[in-house]
mmCIF file of C-alpha atoms and ligand atoms in Angstrom:
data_model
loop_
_atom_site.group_PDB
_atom_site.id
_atom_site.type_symbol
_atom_site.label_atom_id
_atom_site.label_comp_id
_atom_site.label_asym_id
_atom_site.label_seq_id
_atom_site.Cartn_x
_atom_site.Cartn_y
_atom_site.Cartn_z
ATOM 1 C CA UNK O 1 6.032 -5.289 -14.923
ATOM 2 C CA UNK O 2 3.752 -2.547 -15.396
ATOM 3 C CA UNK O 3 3.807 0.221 -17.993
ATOM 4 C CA UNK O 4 5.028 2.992 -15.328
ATOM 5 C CA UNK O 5 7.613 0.650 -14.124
ATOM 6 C CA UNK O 6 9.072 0.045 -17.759
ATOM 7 C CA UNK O 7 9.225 3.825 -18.326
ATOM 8 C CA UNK O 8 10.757 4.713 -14.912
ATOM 9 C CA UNK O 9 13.786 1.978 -15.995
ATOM 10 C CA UNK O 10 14.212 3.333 -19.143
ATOM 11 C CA UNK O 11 14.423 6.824 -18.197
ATOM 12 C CA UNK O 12 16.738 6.046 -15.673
ATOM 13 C CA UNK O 13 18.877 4.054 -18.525
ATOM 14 C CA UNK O 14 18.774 7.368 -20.333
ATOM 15 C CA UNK O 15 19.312 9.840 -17.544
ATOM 16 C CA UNK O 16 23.301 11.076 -18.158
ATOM 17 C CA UNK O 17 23.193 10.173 -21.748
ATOM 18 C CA UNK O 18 22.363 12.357 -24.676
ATOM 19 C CA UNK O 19 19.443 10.262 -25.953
ATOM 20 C CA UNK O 20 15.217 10.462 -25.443
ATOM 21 C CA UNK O 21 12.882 7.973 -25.081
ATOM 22 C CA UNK O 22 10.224 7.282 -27.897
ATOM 23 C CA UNK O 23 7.203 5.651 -26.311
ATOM 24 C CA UNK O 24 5.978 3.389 -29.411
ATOM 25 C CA UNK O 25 2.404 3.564 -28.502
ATOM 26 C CA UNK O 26 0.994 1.883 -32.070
ATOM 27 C CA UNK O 27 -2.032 -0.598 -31.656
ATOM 28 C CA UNK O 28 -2.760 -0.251 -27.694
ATOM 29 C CA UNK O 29 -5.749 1.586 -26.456
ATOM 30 C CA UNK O 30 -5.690 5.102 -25.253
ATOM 31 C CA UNK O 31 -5.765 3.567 -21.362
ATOM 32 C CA UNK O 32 -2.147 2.092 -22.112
ATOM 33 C CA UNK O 33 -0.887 5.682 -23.538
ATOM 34 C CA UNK O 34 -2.724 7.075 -20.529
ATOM 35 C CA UNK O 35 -0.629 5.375 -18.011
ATOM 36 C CA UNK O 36 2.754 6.037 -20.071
ATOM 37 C CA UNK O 37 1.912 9.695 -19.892
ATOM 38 C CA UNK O 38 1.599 9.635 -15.967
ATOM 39 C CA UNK O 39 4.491 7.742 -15.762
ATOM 40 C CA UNK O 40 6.382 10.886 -17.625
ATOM 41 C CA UNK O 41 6.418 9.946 -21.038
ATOM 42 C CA UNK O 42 5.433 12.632 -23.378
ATOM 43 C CA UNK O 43 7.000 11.440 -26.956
ATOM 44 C CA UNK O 44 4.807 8.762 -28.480
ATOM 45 C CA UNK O 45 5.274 7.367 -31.840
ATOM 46 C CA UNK O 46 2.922 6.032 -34.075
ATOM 47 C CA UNK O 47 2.975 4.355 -37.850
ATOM 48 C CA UNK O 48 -0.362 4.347 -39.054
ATOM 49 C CA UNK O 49 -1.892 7.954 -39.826
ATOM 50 C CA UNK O 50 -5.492 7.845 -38.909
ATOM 51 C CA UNK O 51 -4.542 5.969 -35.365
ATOM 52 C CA UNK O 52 -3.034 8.280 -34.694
ATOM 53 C CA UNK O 53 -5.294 11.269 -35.298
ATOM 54 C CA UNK O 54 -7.745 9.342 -33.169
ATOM 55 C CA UNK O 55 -5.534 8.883 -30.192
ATOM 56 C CA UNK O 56 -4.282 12.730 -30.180
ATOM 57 C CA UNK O 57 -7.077 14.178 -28.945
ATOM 58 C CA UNK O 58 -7.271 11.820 -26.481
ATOM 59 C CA UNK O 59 -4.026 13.152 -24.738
ATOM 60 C CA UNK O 60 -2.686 16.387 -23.440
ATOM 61 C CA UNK O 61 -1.578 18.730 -25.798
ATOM 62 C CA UNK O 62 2.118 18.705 -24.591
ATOM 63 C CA UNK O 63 2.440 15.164 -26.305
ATOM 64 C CA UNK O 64 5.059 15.118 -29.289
ATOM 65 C CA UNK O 65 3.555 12.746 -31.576
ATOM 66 C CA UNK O 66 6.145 11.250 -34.067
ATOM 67 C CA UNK O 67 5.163 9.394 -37.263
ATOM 68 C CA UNK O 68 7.289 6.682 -37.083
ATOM 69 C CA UNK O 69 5.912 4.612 -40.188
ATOM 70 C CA UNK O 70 5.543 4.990 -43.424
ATOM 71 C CA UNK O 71 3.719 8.109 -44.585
ATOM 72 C CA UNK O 72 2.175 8.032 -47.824
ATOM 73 C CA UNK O 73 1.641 11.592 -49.125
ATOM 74 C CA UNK O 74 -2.252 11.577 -49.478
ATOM 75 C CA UNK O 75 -2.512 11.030 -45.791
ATOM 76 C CA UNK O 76 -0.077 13.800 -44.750
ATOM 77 C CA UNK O 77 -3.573 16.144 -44.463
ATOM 78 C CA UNK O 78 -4.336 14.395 -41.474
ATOM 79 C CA UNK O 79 -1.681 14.705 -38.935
ATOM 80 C CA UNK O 80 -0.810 18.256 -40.478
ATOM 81 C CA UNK O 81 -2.421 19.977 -37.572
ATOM 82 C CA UNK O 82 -0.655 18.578 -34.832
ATOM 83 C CA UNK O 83 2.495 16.053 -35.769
ATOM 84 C CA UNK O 84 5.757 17.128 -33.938
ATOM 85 C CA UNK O 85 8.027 15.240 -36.085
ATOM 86 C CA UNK O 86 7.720 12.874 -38.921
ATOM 87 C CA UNK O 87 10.672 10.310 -38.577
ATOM 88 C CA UNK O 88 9.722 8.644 -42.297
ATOM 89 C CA UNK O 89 10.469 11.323 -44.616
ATOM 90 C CA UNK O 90 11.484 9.103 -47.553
ATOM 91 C CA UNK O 91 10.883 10.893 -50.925
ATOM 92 C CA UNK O 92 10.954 14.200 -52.223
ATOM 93 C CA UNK O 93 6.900 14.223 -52.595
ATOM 94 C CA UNK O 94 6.571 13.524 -49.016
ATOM 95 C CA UNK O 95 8.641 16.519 -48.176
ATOM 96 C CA UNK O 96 6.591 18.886 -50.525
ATOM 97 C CA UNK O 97 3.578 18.075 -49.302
ATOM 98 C CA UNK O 98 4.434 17.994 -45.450
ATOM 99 C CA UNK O 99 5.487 21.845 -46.383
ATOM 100 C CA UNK O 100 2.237 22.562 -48.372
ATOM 101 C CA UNK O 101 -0.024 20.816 -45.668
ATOM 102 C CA UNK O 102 1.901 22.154 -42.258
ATOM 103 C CA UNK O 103 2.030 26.115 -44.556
ATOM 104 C CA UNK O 104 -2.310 25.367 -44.088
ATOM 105 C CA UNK O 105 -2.010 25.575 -40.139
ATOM 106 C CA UNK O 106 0.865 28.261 -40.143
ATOM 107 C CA UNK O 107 2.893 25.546 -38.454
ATOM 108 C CA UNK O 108 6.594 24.177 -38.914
ATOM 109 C CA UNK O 109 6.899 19.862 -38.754
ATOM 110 C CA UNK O 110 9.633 18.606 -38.116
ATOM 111 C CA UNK O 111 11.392 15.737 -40.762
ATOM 112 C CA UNK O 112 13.929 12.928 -39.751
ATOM 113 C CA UNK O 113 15.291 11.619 -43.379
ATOM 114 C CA UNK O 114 14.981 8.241 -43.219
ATOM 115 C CA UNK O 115 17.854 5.695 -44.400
ATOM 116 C CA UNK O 116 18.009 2.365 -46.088
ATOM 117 C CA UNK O 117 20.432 0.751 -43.608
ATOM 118 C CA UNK O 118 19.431 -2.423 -42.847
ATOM 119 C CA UNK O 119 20.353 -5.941 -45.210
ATOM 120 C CA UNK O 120 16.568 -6.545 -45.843
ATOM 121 C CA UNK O 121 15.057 -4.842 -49.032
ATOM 122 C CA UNK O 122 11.441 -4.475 -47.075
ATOM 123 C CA UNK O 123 12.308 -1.998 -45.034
ATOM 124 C CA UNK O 124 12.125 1.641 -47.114
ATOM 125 C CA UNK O 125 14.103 5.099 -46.913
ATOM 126 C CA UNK O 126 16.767 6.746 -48.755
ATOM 127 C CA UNK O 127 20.348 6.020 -50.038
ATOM 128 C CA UNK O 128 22.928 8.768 -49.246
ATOM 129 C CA UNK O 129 22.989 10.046 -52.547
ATOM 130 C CA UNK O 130 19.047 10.395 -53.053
ATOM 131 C CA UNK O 131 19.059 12.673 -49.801
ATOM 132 C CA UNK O 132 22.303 14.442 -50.857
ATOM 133 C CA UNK O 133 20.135 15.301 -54.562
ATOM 134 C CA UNK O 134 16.922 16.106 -52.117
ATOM 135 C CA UNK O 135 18.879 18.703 -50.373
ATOM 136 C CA UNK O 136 20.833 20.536 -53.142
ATOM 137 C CA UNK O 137 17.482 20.918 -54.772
ATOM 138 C CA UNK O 138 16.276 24.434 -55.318
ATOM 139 C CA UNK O 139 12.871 22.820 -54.432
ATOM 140 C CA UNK O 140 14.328 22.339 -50.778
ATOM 141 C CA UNK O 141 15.927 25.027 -50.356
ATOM 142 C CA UNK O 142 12.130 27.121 -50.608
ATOM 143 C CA UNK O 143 10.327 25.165 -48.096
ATOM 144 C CA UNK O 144 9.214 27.123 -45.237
ATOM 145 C CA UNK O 145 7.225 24.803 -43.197
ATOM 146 C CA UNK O 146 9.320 22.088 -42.673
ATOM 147 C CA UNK O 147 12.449 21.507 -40.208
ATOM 148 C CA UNK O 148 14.779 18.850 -40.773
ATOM 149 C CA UNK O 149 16.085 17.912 -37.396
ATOM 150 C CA UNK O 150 18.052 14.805 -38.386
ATOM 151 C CA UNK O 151 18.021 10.889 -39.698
ATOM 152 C CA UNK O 152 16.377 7.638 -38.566
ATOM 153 C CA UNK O 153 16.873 4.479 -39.522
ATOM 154 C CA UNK O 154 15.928 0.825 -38.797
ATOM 155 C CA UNK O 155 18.578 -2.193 -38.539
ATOM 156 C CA UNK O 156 17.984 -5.615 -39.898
ATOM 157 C CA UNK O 157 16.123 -7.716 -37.187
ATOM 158 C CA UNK O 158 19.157 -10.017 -36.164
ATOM 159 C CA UNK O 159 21.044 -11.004 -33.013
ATOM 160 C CA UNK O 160 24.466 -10.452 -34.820
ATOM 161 C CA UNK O 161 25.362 -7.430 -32.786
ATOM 162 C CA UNK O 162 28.062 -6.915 -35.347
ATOM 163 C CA UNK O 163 25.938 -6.245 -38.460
ATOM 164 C CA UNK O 164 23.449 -4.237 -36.544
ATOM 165 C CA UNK O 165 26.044 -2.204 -34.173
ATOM 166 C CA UNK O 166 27.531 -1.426 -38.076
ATOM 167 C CA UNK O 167 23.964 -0.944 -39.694
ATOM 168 C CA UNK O 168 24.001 2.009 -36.787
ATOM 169 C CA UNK O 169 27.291 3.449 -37.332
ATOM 170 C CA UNK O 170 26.684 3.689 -41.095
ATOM 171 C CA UNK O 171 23.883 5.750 -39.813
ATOM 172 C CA UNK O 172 25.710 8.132 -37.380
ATOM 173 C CA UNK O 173 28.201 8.299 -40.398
ATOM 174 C CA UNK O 174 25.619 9.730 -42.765
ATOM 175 C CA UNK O 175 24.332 11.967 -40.452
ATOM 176 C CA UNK O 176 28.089 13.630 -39.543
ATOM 177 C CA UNK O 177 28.381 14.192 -43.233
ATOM 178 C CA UNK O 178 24.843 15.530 -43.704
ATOM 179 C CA UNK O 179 25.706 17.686 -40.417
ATOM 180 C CA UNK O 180 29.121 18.910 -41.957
ATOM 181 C CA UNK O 181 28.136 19.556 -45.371
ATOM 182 C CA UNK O 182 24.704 20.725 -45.095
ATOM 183 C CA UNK O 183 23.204 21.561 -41.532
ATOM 184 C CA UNK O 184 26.778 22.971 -39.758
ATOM 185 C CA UNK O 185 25.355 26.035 -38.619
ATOM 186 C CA UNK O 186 21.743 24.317 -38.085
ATOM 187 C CA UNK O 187 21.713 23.527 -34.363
ATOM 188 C CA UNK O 188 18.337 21.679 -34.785
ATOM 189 C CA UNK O 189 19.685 18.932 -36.983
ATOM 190 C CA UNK O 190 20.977 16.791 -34.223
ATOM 191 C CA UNK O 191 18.914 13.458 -34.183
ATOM 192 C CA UNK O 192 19.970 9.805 -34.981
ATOM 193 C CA UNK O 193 17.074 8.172 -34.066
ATOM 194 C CA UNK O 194 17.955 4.590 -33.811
ATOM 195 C CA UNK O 195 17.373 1.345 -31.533
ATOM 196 C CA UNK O 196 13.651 -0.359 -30.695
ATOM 197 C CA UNK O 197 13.205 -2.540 -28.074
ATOM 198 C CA UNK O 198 15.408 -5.548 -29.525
ATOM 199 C CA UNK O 199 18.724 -3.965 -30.427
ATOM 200 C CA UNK O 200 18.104 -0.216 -28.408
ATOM 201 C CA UNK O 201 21.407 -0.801 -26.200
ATOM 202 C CA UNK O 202 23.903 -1.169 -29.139
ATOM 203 C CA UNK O 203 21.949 1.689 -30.876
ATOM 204 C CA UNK O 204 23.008 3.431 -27.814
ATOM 205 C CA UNK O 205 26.595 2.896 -27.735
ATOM 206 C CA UNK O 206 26.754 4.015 -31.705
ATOM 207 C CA UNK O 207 25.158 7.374 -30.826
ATOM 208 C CA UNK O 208 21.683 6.988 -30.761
ATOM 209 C CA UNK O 209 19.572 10.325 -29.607
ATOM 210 C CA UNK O 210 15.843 8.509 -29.848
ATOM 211 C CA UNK O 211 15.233 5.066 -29.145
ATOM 212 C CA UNK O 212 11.506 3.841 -30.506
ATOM 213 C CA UNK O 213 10.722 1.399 -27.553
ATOM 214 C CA UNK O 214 7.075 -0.463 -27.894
ATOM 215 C CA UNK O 215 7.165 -3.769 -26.893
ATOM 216 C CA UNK O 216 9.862 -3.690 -23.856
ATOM 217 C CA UNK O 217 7.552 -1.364 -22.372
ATOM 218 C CA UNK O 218 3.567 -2.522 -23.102
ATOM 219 C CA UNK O 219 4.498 -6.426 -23.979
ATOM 220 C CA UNK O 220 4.169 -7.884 -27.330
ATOM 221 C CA UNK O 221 1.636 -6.186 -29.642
ATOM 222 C CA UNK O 222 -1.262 -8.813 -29.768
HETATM 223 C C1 PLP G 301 6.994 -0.739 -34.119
HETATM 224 C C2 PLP G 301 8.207 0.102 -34.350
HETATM 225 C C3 PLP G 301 9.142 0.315 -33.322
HETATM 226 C C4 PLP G 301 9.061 -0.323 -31.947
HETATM 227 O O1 PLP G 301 9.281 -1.681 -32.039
HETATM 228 P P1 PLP G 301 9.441 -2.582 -30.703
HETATM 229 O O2 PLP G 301 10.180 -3.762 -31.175
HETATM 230 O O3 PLP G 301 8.053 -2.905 -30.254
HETATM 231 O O4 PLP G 301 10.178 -1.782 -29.707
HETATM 232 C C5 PLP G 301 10.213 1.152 -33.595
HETATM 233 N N1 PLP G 301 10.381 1.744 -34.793
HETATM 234 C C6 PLP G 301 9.498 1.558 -35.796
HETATM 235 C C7 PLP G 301 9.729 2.239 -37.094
HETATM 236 C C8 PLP G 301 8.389 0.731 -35.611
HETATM 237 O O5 PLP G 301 7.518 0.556 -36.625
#
């Protein structure tokens, strides 16, 4: 199947449902993005920093390049000029400093708050009541230059559709309370991005709003 094909089913998945397609573009050459963008895609996400600095200019400005990975905070300088949304905010630090460094260009980034949900202890993000601390901070309250749109979060790698449909609806949960408590009258905190190419379908039935799809659409990364 080729790349266009793969986005043209996906979309069509989508099409009548709230969510948006995350082209996961990390590790192919700029001729693979290339054909996703003719094929309609135009949100590509990306984990490692400088990658993706080199493939933006490659692309037409009306991309919305996503961080998907983890950021670490001396590498925020970077993507500062151009990012769209960084889906791996994680820490307090990496919030400051993606206000300080977007506050250089005059722009606004937009931050998903990432979530530990997932059984395995690699994979990184917050616990409910780190973000809940993050957000009544007076430090958070001053930042200008970023936008906090909503949460991500990655299940544990498993074919139990049980523990990762629930690893998903503990995320949707945490981002209704977030949404009540905190962001009620915010209408731009309204994503749960959640689902990759392995488990995208039950992210989709728990809520999901952006699926992060690499390797159902390009083939495994070599
Ligand atoms: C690589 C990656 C994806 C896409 O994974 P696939 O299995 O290739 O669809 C999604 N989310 C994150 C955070 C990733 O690092």
């Amino acid at each position: 199947m080729s790349v266009a094909t793969n986005i043209a089913t996906f979309e069509a998945k989508l099409a009548g449902t709230a969510a948006r397609l995350v082209v996961v573009t990390k590790t192919h050459p700029i001729e693979r993005l290339r054909e996703a963008y003719a094929a309609g895609a135009r949100i590509f996400g990306e984990n490692r920093v400088q990658e993706m600095a080199a493939k933006q200019p490659e692309l037409p400005a009306d991309v919305e390049w996503h961080q998907i990975g983890q950021l670490q905070t001396n590498k925020v300088k970077y993507l500062a000029s151009f990012v769209h949304t960084v889906e791996s905010i994680d820490s307090r630090r990496l919030l400051l400093e993606l206000d300080k460094q977007a506050a250089k260009y005059g722009r606004v980034i937009n931050g998903l708050l990432q979530f530990h949900i997932a059984q395995e202890d690699t994979k990184t993000g917050l616990t409910l009541t780190e973000a809940e601390a993050l957000l009544q901070s007076a430090e958070y309250q001053m930042l200008r230059h970023v936008r906090l749109t909503g949460v991500m979060g990655i299940a544990t790698h498993s074919p139990d559709e049980a523990l990762v449909r629930g690893e998903f609806r503990q995320l949707r949960q945490i981002f209704e309370h977030l949404k009540a408590k905190y962001f009620a009258d915010k209408e731009d905190f309204r994503e749960i991005s959640m689902g990759m190419s392995a488990d995208y379908e039950w992210a989709l039935a728990e809520g999901s709003t952006l699926i992060r799809v690499g390797s159902a659409i390009f083939g495994s990364r070599g």
